[in-house]
GROMACS .gro file of C-alpha atoms in nm:
model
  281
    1UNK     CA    1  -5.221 -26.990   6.210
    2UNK     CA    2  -4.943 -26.850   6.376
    3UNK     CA    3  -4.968 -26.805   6.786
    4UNK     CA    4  -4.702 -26.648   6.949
    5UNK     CA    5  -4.677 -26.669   7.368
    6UNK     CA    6  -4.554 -26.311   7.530
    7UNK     CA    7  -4.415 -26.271   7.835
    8UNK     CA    8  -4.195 -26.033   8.005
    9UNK     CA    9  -4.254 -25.625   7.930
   10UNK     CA   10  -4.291 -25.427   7.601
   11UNK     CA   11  -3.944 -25.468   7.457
   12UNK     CA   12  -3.984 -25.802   7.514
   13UNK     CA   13  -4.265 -25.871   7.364
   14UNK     CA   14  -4.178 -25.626   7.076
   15UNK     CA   15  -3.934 -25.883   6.976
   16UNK     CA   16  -4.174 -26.195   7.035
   17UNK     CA   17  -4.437 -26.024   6.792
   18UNK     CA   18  -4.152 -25.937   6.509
   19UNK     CA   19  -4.038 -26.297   6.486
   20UNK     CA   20  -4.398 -26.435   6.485
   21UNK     CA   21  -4.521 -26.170   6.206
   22UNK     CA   22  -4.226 -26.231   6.018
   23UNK     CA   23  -4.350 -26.620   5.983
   24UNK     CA   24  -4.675 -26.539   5.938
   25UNK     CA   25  -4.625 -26.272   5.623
   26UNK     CA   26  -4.356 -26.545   5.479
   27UNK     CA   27  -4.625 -26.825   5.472
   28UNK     CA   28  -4.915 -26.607   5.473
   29UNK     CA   29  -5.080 -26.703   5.782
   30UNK     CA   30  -5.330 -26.530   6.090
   31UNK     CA   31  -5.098 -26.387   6.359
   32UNK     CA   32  -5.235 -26.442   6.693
   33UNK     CA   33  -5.064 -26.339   7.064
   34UNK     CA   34  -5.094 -26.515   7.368
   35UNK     CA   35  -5.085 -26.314   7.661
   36UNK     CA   36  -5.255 -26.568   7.910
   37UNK     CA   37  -4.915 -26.649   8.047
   38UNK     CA   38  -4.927 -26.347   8.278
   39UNK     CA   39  -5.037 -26.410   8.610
   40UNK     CA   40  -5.334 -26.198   8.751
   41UNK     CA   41  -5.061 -25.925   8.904
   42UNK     CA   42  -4.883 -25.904   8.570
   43UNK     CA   43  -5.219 -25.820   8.356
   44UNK     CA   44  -5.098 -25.474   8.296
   45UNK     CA   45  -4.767 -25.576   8.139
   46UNK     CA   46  -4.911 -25.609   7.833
   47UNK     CA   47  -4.839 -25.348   7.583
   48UNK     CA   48  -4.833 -25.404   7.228
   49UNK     CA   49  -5.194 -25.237   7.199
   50UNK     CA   50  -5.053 -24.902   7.191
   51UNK     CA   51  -4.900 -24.976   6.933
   52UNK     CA   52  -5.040 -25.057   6.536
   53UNK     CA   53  -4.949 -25.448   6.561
   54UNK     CA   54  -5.147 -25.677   6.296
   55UNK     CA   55  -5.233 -25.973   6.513
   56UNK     CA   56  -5.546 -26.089   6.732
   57UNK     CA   57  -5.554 -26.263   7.093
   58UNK     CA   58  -5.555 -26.608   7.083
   59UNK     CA   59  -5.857 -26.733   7.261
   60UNK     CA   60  -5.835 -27.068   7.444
   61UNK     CA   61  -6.007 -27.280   7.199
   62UNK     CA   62  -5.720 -27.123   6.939
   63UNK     CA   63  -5.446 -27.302   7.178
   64UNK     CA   64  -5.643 -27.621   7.251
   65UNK     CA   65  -5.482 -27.724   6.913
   66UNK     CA   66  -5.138 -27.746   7.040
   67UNK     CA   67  -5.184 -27.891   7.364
   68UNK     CA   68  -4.925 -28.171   7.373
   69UNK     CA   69  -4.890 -28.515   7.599
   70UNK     CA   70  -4.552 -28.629   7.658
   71UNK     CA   71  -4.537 -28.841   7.376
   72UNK     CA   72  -4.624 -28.579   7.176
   73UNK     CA   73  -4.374 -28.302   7.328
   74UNK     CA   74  -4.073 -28.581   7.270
   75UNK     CA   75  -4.191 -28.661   6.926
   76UNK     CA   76  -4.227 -28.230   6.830
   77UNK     CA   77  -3.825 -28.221   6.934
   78UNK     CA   78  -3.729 -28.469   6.718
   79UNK     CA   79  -3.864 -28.415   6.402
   80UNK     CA   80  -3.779 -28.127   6.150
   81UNK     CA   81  -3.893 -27.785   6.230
   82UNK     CA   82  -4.082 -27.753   5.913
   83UNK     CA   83  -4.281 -28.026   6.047
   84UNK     CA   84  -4.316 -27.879   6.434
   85UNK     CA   85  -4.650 -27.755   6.579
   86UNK     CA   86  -4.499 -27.600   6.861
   87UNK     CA   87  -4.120 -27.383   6.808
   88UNK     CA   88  -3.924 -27.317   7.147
   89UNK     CA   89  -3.634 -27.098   7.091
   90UNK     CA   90  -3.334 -27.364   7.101
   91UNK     CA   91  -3.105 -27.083   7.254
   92UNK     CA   92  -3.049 -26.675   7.261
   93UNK     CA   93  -2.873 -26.635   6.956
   94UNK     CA   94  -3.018 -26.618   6.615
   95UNK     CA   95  -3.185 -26.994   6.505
   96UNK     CA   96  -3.051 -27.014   6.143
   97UNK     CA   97  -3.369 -27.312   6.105
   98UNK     CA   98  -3.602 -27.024   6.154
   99UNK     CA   99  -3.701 -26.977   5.785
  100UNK     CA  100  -3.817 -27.328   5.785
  101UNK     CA  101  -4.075 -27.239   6.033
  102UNK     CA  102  -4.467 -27.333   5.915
  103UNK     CA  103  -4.824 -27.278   6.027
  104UNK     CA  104  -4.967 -27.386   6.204
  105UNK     CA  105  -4.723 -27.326   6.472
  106UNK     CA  106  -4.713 -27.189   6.826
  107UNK     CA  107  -4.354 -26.984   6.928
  108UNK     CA  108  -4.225 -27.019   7.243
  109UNK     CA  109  -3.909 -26.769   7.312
  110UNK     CA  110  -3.758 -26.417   7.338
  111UNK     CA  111  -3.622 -26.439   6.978
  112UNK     CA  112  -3.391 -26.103   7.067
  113UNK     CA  113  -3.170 -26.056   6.746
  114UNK     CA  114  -3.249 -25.819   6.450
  115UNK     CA  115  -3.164 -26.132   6.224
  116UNK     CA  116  -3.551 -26.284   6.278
  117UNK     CA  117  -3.729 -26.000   6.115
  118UNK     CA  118  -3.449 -25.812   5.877
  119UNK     CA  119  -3.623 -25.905   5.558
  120UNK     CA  120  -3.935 -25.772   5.686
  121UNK     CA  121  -3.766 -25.441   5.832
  122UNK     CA  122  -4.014 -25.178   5.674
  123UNK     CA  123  -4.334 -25.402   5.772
  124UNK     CA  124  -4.204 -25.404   6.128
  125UNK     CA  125  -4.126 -25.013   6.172
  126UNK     CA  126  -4.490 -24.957   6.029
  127UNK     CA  127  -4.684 -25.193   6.273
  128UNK     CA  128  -4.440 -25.031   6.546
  129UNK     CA  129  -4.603 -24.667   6.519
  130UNK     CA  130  -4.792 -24.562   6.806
  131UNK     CA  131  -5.128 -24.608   6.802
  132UNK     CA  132  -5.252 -24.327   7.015
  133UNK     CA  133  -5.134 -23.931   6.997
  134UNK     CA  134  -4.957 -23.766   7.155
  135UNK     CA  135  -4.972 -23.418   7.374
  136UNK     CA  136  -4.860 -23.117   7.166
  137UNK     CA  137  -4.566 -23.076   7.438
  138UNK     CA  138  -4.420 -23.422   7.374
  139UNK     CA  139  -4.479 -23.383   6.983
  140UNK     CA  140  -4.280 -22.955   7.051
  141UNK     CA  141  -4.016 -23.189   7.176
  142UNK     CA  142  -3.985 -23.459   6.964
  143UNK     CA  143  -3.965 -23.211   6.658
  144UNK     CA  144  -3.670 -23.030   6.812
  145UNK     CA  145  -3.561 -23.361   6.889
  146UNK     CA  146  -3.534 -23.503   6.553
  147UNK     CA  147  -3.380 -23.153   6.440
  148UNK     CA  148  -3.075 -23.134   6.703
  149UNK     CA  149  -2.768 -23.354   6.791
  150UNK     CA  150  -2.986 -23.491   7.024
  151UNK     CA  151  -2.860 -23.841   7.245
  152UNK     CA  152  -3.105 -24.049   7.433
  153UNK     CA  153  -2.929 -24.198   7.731
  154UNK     CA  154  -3.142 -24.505   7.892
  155UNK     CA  155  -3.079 -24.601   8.257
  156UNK     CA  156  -3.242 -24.913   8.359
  157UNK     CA  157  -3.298 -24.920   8.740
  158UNK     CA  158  -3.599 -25.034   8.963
  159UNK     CA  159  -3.686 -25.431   8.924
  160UNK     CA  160  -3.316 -25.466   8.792
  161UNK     CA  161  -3.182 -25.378   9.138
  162UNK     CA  162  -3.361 -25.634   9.262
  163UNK     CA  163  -3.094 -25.900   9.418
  164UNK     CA  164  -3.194 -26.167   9.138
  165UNK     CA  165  -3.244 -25.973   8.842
  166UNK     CA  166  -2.855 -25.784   8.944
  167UNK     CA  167  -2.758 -26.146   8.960
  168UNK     CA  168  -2.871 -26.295   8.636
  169UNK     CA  169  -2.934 -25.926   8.421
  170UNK     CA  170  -2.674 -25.698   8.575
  171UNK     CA  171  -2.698 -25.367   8.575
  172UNK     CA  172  -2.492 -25.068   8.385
  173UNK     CA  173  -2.343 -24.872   8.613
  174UNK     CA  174  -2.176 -24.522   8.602
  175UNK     CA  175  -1.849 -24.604   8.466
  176UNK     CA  176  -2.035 -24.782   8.096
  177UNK     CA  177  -2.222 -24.416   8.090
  178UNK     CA  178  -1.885 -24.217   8.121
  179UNK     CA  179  -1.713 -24.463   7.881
  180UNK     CA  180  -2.003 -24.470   7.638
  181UNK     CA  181  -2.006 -24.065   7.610
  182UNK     CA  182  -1.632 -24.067   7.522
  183UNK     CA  183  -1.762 -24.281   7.236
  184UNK     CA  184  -1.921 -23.990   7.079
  185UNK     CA  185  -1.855 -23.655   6.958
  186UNK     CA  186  -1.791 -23.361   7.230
  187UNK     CA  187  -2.088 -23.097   7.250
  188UNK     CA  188  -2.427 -23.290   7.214
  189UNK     CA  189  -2.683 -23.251   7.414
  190UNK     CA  190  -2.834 -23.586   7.628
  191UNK     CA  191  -3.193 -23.659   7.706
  192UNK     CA  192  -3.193 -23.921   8.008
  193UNK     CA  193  -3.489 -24.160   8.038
  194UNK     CA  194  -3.515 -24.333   8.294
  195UNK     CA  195  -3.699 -24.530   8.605
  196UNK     CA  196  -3.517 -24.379   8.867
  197UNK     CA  197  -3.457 -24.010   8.838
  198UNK     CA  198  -3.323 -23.928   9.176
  199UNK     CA  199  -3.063 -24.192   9.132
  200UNK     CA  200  -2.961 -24.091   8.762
  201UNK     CA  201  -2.958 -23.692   8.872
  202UNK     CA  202  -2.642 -23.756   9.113
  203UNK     CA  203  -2.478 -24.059   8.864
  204UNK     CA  204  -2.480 -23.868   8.523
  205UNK     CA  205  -2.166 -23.877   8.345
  206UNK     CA  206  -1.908 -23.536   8.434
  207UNK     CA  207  -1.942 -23.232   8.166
  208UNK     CA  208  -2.213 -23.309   7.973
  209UNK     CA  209  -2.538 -23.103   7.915
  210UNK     CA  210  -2.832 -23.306   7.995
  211UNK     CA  211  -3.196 -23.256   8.046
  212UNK     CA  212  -3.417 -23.564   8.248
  213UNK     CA  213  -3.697 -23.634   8.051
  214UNK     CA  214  -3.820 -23.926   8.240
  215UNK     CA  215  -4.107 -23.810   8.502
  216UNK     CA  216  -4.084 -23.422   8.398
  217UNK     CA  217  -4.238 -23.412   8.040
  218UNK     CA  218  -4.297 -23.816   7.962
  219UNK     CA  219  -4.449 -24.007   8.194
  220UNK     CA  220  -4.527 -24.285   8.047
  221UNK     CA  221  -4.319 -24.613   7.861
  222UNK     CA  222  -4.490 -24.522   7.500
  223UNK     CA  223  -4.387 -24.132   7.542
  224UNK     CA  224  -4.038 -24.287   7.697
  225UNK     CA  225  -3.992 -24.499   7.390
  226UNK     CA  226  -4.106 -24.222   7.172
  227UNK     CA  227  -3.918 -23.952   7.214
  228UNK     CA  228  -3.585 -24.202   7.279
  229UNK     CA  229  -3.663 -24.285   6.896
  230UNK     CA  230  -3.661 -23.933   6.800
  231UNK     CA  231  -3.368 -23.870   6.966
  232UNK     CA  232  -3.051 -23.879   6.644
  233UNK     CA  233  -2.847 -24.076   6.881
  234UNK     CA  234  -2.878 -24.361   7.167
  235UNK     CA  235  -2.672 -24.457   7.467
  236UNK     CA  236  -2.893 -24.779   7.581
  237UNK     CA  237  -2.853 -24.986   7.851
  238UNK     CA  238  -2.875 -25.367   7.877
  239UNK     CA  239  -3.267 -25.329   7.822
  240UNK     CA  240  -3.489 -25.461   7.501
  241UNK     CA  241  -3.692 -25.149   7.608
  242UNK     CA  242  -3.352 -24.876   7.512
  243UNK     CA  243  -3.289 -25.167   7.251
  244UNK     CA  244  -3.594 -25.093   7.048
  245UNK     CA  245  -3.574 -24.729   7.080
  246UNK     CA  246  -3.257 -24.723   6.899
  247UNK     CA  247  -3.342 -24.987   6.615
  248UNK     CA  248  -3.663 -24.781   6.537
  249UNK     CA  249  -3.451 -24.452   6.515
  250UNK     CA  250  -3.486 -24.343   6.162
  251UNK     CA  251  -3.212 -24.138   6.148
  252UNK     CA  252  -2.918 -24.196   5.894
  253UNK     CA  253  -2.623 -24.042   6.054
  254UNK     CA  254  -2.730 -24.232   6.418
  255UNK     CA  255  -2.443 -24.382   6.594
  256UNK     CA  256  -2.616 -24.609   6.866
  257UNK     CA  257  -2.335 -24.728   7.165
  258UNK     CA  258  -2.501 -25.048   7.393
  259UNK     CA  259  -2.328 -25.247   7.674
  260UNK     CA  260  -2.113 -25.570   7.519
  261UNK     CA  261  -2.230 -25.743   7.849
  262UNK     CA  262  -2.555 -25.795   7.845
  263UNK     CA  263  -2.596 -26.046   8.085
  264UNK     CA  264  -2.442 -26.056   8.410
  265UNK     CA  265  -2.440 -26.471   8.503
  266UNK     CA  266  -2.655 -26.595   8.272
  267UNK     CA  267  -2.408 -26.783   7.997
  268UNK     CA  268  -2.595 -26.678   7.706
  269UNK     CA  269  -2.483 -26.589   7.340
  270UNK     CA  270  -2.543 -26.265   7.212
  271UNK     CA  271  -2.365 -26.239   6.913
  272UNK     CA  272  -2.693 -26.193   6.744
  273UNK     CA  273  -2.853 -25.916   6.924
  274UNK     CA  274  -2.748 -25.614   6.772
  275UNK     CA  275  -2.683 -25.474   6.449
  276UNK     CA  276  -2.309 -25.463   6.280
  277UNK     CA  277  -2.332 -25.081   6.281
  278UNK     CA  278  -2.384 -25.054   6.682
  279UNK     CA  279  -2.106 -25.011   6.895
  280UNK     CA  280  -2.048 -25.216   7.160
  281UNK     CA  281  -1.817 -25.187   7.486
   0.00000   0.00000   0.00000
Protein backbone atom coordinates (compact mmCIF):
# COMPACT_ATOMS: atom_id res chain seq x y z
CA UNK A 1 0.00 0.00 0.00
CA UNK A 2 0.98 3.21 -1.06
CA UNK A 3 -0.73 6.46 0.83
CA UNK A 4 0.08 9.65 -0.34
CA UNK A 5 -0.92 13.01 1.97
CA UNK A 6 -2.27 16.10 -0.38
CA UNK A 7 -2.33 19.36 0.50
CA UNK A 8 -2.32 22.63 -1.14
CA UNK A 9 -4.64 23.08 -4.60
CA UNK A 10 -4.92 20.95 -7.80
CA UNK A 11 -1.48 21.49 -9.28
CA UNK A 12 -0.27 20.62 -6.21
CA UNK A 13 -1.69 17.75 -5.62
CA UNK A 14 -1.35 16.74 -9.35
CA UNK A 15 2.23 16.38 -8.57
CA UNK A 16 1.73 14.57 -5.06
CA UNK A 17 -0.50 11.84 -6.92
CA UNK A 18 2.23 11.38 -9.96
CA UNK A 19 5.06 10.61 -7.57
CA UNK A 20 2.88 8.27 -5.40
CA UNK A 21 1.42 6.32 -8.62
CA UNK A 22 4.68 6.16 -10.01
CA UNK A 23 5.79 3.96 -6.75
CA UNK A 24 2.91 2.19 -6.65
CA UNK A 25 2.93 0.84 -10.59
CA UNK A 26 6.94 0.21 -9.99
CA UNK A 27 6.24 -2.18 -7.01
CA UNK A 28 2.80 -2.96 -7.86
CA UNK A 29 1.00 -1.70 -4.96
CA UNK A 30 -2.85 0.01 -3.95
CA UNK A 31 -2.57 3.80 -4.36
CA UNK A 32 -4.43 5.54 -1.73
CA UNK A 33 -4.75 9.69 -1.10
CA UNK A 34 -5.04 11.35 2.00
CA UNK A 35 -6.92 14.37 1.93
CA UNK A 36 -7.75 14.60 5.77
CA UNK A 37 -5.05 17.18 6.12
CA UNK A 38 -7.42 19.93 4.99
CA UNK A 39 -9.02 21.77 7.58
CA UNK A 40 -12.91 22.04 7.54
CA UNK A 41 -12.61 25.57 5.36
CA UNK A 42 -10.24 23.93 2.90
CA UNK A 43 -12.70 20.77 2.10
CA UNK A 44 -13.31 22.08 -1.32
CA UNK A 45 -9.64 22.22 -2.35
CA UNK A 46 -9.67 18.96 -3.26
CA UNK A 47 -9.65 18.22 -6.89
CA UNK A 48 -8.20 15.27 -8.34
CA UNK A 49 -11.85 13.72 -8.74
CA UNK A 50 -12.41 15.49 -11.86
CA UNK A 51 -10.00 14.02 -13.09
CA UNK A 52 -9.46 9.89 -14.14
CA UNK A 53 -6.81 9.27 -11.18
CA UNK A 54 -6.39 5.40 -10.17
CA UNK A 55 -6.25 5.68 -6.42
CA UNK A 56 -8.85 5.40 -3.40
CA UNK A 57 -9.15 7.63 -0.08
CA UNK A 58 -7.36 6.40 2.60
CA UNK A 59 -9.69 5.81 5.44
CA UNK A 60 -8.38 6.26 9.00
CA UNK A 61 -7.90 2.74 9.90
CA UNK A 62 -5.60 2.71 6.42
CA UNK A 63 -3.24 5.42 8.29
CA UNK A 64 -3.41 3.91 11.79
CA UNK A 65 -0.53 1.76 10.33
CA UNK A 66 1.93 4.46 10.15
CA UNK A 67 1.29 6.30 13.16
CA UNK A 68 4.77 6.80 14.65
CA UNK A 69 6.10 7.62 18.47
CA UNK A 70 9.20 9.47 18.68
CA UNK A 71 11.29 6.62 18.82
CA UNK A 72 9.89 5.46 15.94
CA UNK A 73 9.99 8.87 13.80
CA UNK A 74 14.00 9.05 14.81
CA UNK A 75 14.55 5.47 13.97
CA UNK A 76 12.35 5.95 10.15
CA UNK A 77 15.20 8.89 9.42
CA UNK A 78 17.91 6.87 9.96
CA UNK A 79 17.55 3.86 8.25
CA UNK A 80 17.54 3.27 4.38
CA UNK A 81 14.63 4.42 2.44
CA UNK A 82 13.95 1.06 1.06
CA UNK A 83 13.33 0.17 4.54
CA UNK A 84 11.09 3.53 5.53
CA UNK A 85 7.33 3.34 6.32
CA UNK A 86 6.85 6.86 6.13
CA UNK A 87 8.94 9.13 2.99
CA UNK A 88 9.11 13.04 3.69
CA UNK A 89 10.49 14.83 0.78
CA UNK A 90 14.21 15.59 2.04
CA UNK A 91 14.13 18.91 -0.06
CA UNK A 92 12.47 20.61 -3.43
CA UNK A 93 14.63 19.25 -5.89
CA UNK A 94 14.45 15.86 -7.40
CA UNK A 95 15.39 12.89 -4.50
CA UNK A 96 17.69 10.66 -6.66
CA UNK A 97 16.80 7.73 -3.54
CA UNK A 98 13.30 7.86 -4.87
CA UNK A 99 13.42 4.59 -6.91
CA UNK A 100 14.30 2.83 -3.77
CA UNK A 101 11.00 3.73 -2.39
CA UNK A 102 8.71 0.46 -1.09
CA UNK A 103 5.23 -0.33 0.13
CA UNK A 104 4.07 -0.04 2.35
CA UNK A 105 4.88 3.54 2.57
CA UNK A 106 3.16 6.83 3.32
CA UNK A 107 4.66 10.18 1.16
CA UNK A 108 4.88 13.22 2.73
CA UNK A 109 5.91 16.22 0.16
CA UNK A 110 5.24 18.39 -2.94
CA UNK A 111 7.57 16.18 -5.08
CA UNK A 112 7.41 19.19 -7.97
CA UNK A 113 9.95 17.97 -10.71
CA UNK A 114 9.03 16.01 -13.92
CA UNK A 115 12.02 13.63 -12.89
CA UNK A 116 9.53 11.54 -10.24
CA UNK A 117 7.17 10.27 -12.82
CA UNK A 118 9.19 10.48 -16.41
CA UNK A 119 9.28 6.75 -16.85
CA UNK A 120 5.69 6.58 -16.29
CA UNK A 121 4.90 9.70 -18.65
CA UNK A 122 2.06 8.04 -20.82
CA UNK A 123 0.34 6.40 -17.57
CA UNK A 124 0.27 9.88 -16.05
CA UNK A 125 -1.24 11.92 -19.16
CA UNK A 126 -3.98 9.09 -19.27
CA UNK A 127 -5.10 9.23 -15.52
CA UNK A 128 -4.83 13.18 -16.09
CA UNK A 129 -7.91 13.31 -18.63
CA UNK A 130 -10.86 14.94 -17.38
CA UNK A 131 -13.30 13.01 -16.03
CA UNK A 132 -16.40 14.97 -16.75
CA UNK A 133 -17.42 16.76 -20.34
CA UNK A 134 -17.34 19.46 -21.34
CA UNK A 135 -19.93 22.26 -22.90
CA UNK A 136 -19.93 22.20 -26.72
CA UNK A 137 -18.63 26.00 -26.49
CA UNK A 138 -15.50 25.12 -24.52
CA UNK A 139 -14.95 21.86 -26.73
CA UNK A 140 -15.75 24.85 -30.36
CA UNK A 141 -12.84 26.43 -28.63
CA UNK A 142 -10.54 24.03 -27.71
CA UNK A 143 -10.69 22.54 -31.35
CA UNK A 144 -9.74 25.88 -32.86
CA UNK A 145 -7.41 25.96 -30.15
CA UNK A 146 -5.42 22.98 -30.89
CA UNK A 147 -5.63 24.06 -34.72
CA UNK A 148 -4.11 27.77 -34.39
CA UNK A 149 -0.80 29.34 -33.10
CA UNK A 150 -2.57 29.58 -30.13
CA UNK A 151 -0.47 30.83 -26.55
CA UNK A 152 -1.95 30.35 -23.17
CA UNK A 153 -0.72 33.12 -20.94
CA UNK A 154 -1.36 32.26 -17.02
CA UNK A 155 -1.51 35.15 -14.50
CA UNK A 156 -1.53 34.07 -11.00
CA UNK A 157 -3.13 36.76 -8.76
CA UNK A 158 -5.66 36.58 -5.77
CA UNK A 159 -4.20 34.50 -2.56
CA UNK A 160 -0.65 35.28 -4.10
CA UNK A 161 -1.11 38.99 -3.35
CA UNK A 162 -1.63 38.19 -0.14
CA UNK A 163 1.38 39.92 2.00
CA UNK A 164 2.83 36.32 2.93
CA UNK A 165 2.36 34.36 -0.03
CA UNK A 166 4.20 37.81 -2.15
CA UNK A 167 6.77 37.25 0.52
CA UNK A 168 7.65 33.62 0.31
CA UNK A 169 5.92 32.81 -3.56
CA UNK A 170 6.35 36.13 -5.33
CA UNK A 171 4.47 37.10 -7.89
CA UNK A 172 5.19 37.66 -11.88
CA UNK A 173 4.65 40.88 -12.67
CA UNK A 174 4.24 42.83 -16.00
CA UNK A 175 7.70 43.18 -17.06
CA UNK A 176 8.28 38.71 -17.05
CA UNK A 177 4.94 38.90 -19.43
CA UNK A 178 6.51 41.56 -21.84
CA UNK A 179 9.90 39.74 -21.69
CA UNK A 180 8.37 36.30 -22.05
CA UNK A 181 6.36 37.40 -25.40
CA UNK A 182 9.65 38.64 -26.97
CA UNK A 183 10.60 35.01 -26.40
CA UNK A 184 8.33 33.90 -29.06
CA UNK A 185 7.51 34.40 -32.56
CA UNK A 186 5.67 37.85 -33.64
CA UNK A 187 1.89 37.34 -34.74
CA UNK A 188 0.28 34.65 -32.39
CA UNK A 189 -2.60 35.03 -30.87
CA UNK A 190 -2.76 34.82 -26.63
CA UNK A 191 -5.51 33.33 -24.55
CA UNK A 192 -5.11 34.84 -20.87
CA UNK A 193 -6.35 32.75 -17.94
CA UNK A 194 -6.47 34.06 -15.13
CA UNK A 195 -7.91 34.90 -11.36
CA UNK A 196 -8.05 38.41 -11.72
CA UNK A 197 -9.37 39.72 -14.97
CA UNK A 198 -9.77 43.34 -14.24
CA UNK A 199 -6.21 43.47 -13.16
CA UNK A 200 -4.75 41.43 -16.22
CA UNK A 201 -7.11 43.63 -18.81
CA UNK A 202 -5.01 46.95 -17.97
CA UNK A 203 -1.36 44.84 -17.38
CA UNK A 204 -1.29 42.78 -20.70
CA UNK A 205 1.83 42.98 -22.51
CA UNK A 206 1.86 46.15 -25.52
CA UNK A 207 0.87 44.86 -29.25
CA UNK A 208 -0.30 41.68 -28.85
CA UNK A 209 -3.77 40.22 -29.82
CA UNK A 210 -5.33 38.65 -26.90
CA UNK A 211 -8.66 37.32 -25.94
CA UNK A 212 -9.48 36.75 -21.77
CA UNK A 213 -10.75 33.51 -21.41
CA UNK A 214 -10.83 33.39 -17.73
CA UNK A 215 -14.54 34.35 -16.40
CA UNK A 216 -16.02 34.93 -20.10
CA UNK A 217 -16.18 31.35 -21.61
CA UNK A 218 -14.34 29.09 -18.65
CA UNK A 219 -15.30 29.50 -15.45
CA UNK A 220 -14.04 27.01 -13.79
CA UNK A 221 -10.12 25.55 -12.79
CA UNK A 222 -10.82 22.11 -14.92
CA UNK A 223 -12.13 24.27 -18.10
CA UNK A 224 -9.03 26.79 -17.10
CA UNK A 225 -6.61 23.91 -17.18
CA UNK A 226 -8.26 22.51 -20.19
CA UNK A 227 -8.27 24.72 -22.67
CA UNK A 228 -4.53 26.14 -21.34
CA UNK A 229 -3.53 22.44 -22.48
CA UNK A 230 -5.01 22.85 -25.79
CA UNK A 231 -3.51 25.89 -26.28
CA UNK A 232 0.08 24.97 -28.87
CA UNK A 233 1.99 27.25 -26.66
CA UNK A 234 2.29 28.40 -22.80
CA UNK A 235 3.49 31.51 -21.06
CA UNK A 236 3.01 30.21 -17.24
CA UNK A 237 3.55 31.86 -14.28
CA UNK A 238 5.24 30.68 -11.06
CA UNK A 239 2.08 28.34 -10.47
CA UNK A 240 1.99 24.22 -10.47
CA UNK A 241 -1.57 25.04 -11.76
CA UNK A 242 0.06 26.95 -15.45
CA UNK A 243 2.86 24.26 -14.72
CA UNK A 244 0.68 21.32 -15.47
CA UNK A 245 -1.12 22.88 -18.25
CA UNK A 246 1.95 23.12 -20.20
CA UNK A 247 3.51 19.57 -19.37
CA UNK A 248 0.14 17.97 -20.45
CA UNK A 249 0.22 19.99 -23.81
CA UNK A 250 0.49 17.39 -26.44
CA UNK A 251 1.67 19.38 -28.97
CA UNK A 252 5.12 18.71 -30.73
CA UNK A 253 6.19 22.01 -31.99
CA UNK A 254 5.16 23.69 -28.23
CA UNK A 255 7.67 26.08 -26.96
CA UNK A 256 6.60 26.57 -23.20
CA UNK A 257 8.52 30.00 -21.51
CA UNK A 258 8.11 29.87 -17.27
CA UNK A 259 9.64 32.33 -14.72
CA UNK A 260 13.50 31.15 -13.63
CA UNK A 261 12.42 32.57 -10.15
CA UNK A 262 10.09 30.68 -8.79
CA UNK A 263 10.29 31.53 -5.40
CA UNK A 264 10.56 34.86 -4.06
CA UNK A 265 12.41 34.23 -0.29
CA UNK A 266 12.05 30.88 0.12
CA UNK A 267 15.85 29.38 -0.59
CA UNK A 268 14.73 26.46 -2.40
CA UNK A 269 16.31 24.45 -5.38
CA UNK A 270 14.57 24.21 -8.46
CA UNK A 271 16.80 22.86 -10.78
CA UNK A 272 14.47 19.97 -11.06
CA UNK A 273 11.21 21.48 -11.82
CA UNK A 274 10.98 21.82 -15.34
CA UNK A 275 11.80 20.08 -18.35
CA UNK A 276 15.27 20.73 -20.46
CA UNK A 277 13.13 21.88 -23.41
CA UNK A 278 11.31 24.86 -21.35
CA UNK A 279 12.65 28.12 -21.39
CA UNK A 280 13.33 29.83 -18.53
CA UNK A 281 14.01 33.70 -17.73
Amino acid sequence: MIIVQLKGGLGNQMFQYAAGRAVSLRTAATLLLDHAGYEPKQAGMYGLDGLRIQAGLATARDLQQFEQGTAGRILNRLIPLGMRRIYKEPHFHYDPAFPEAKPPLYMKGYWQSWKYFHDIEPQIRSDFRFAGTFSPGIMQKAGQLENTESVAMHFRRGDYTHQQAVQYHGICGPEYYEKAVQQLPAGLQYYIFTNDPAWVRDNLPAGISAEILSGSLSHTQYEDLFLMSRCRHQIIANSSFSWWAAWLNAYGGKKVVAPKRWFNEAQLNTRDLFPQNWLTI
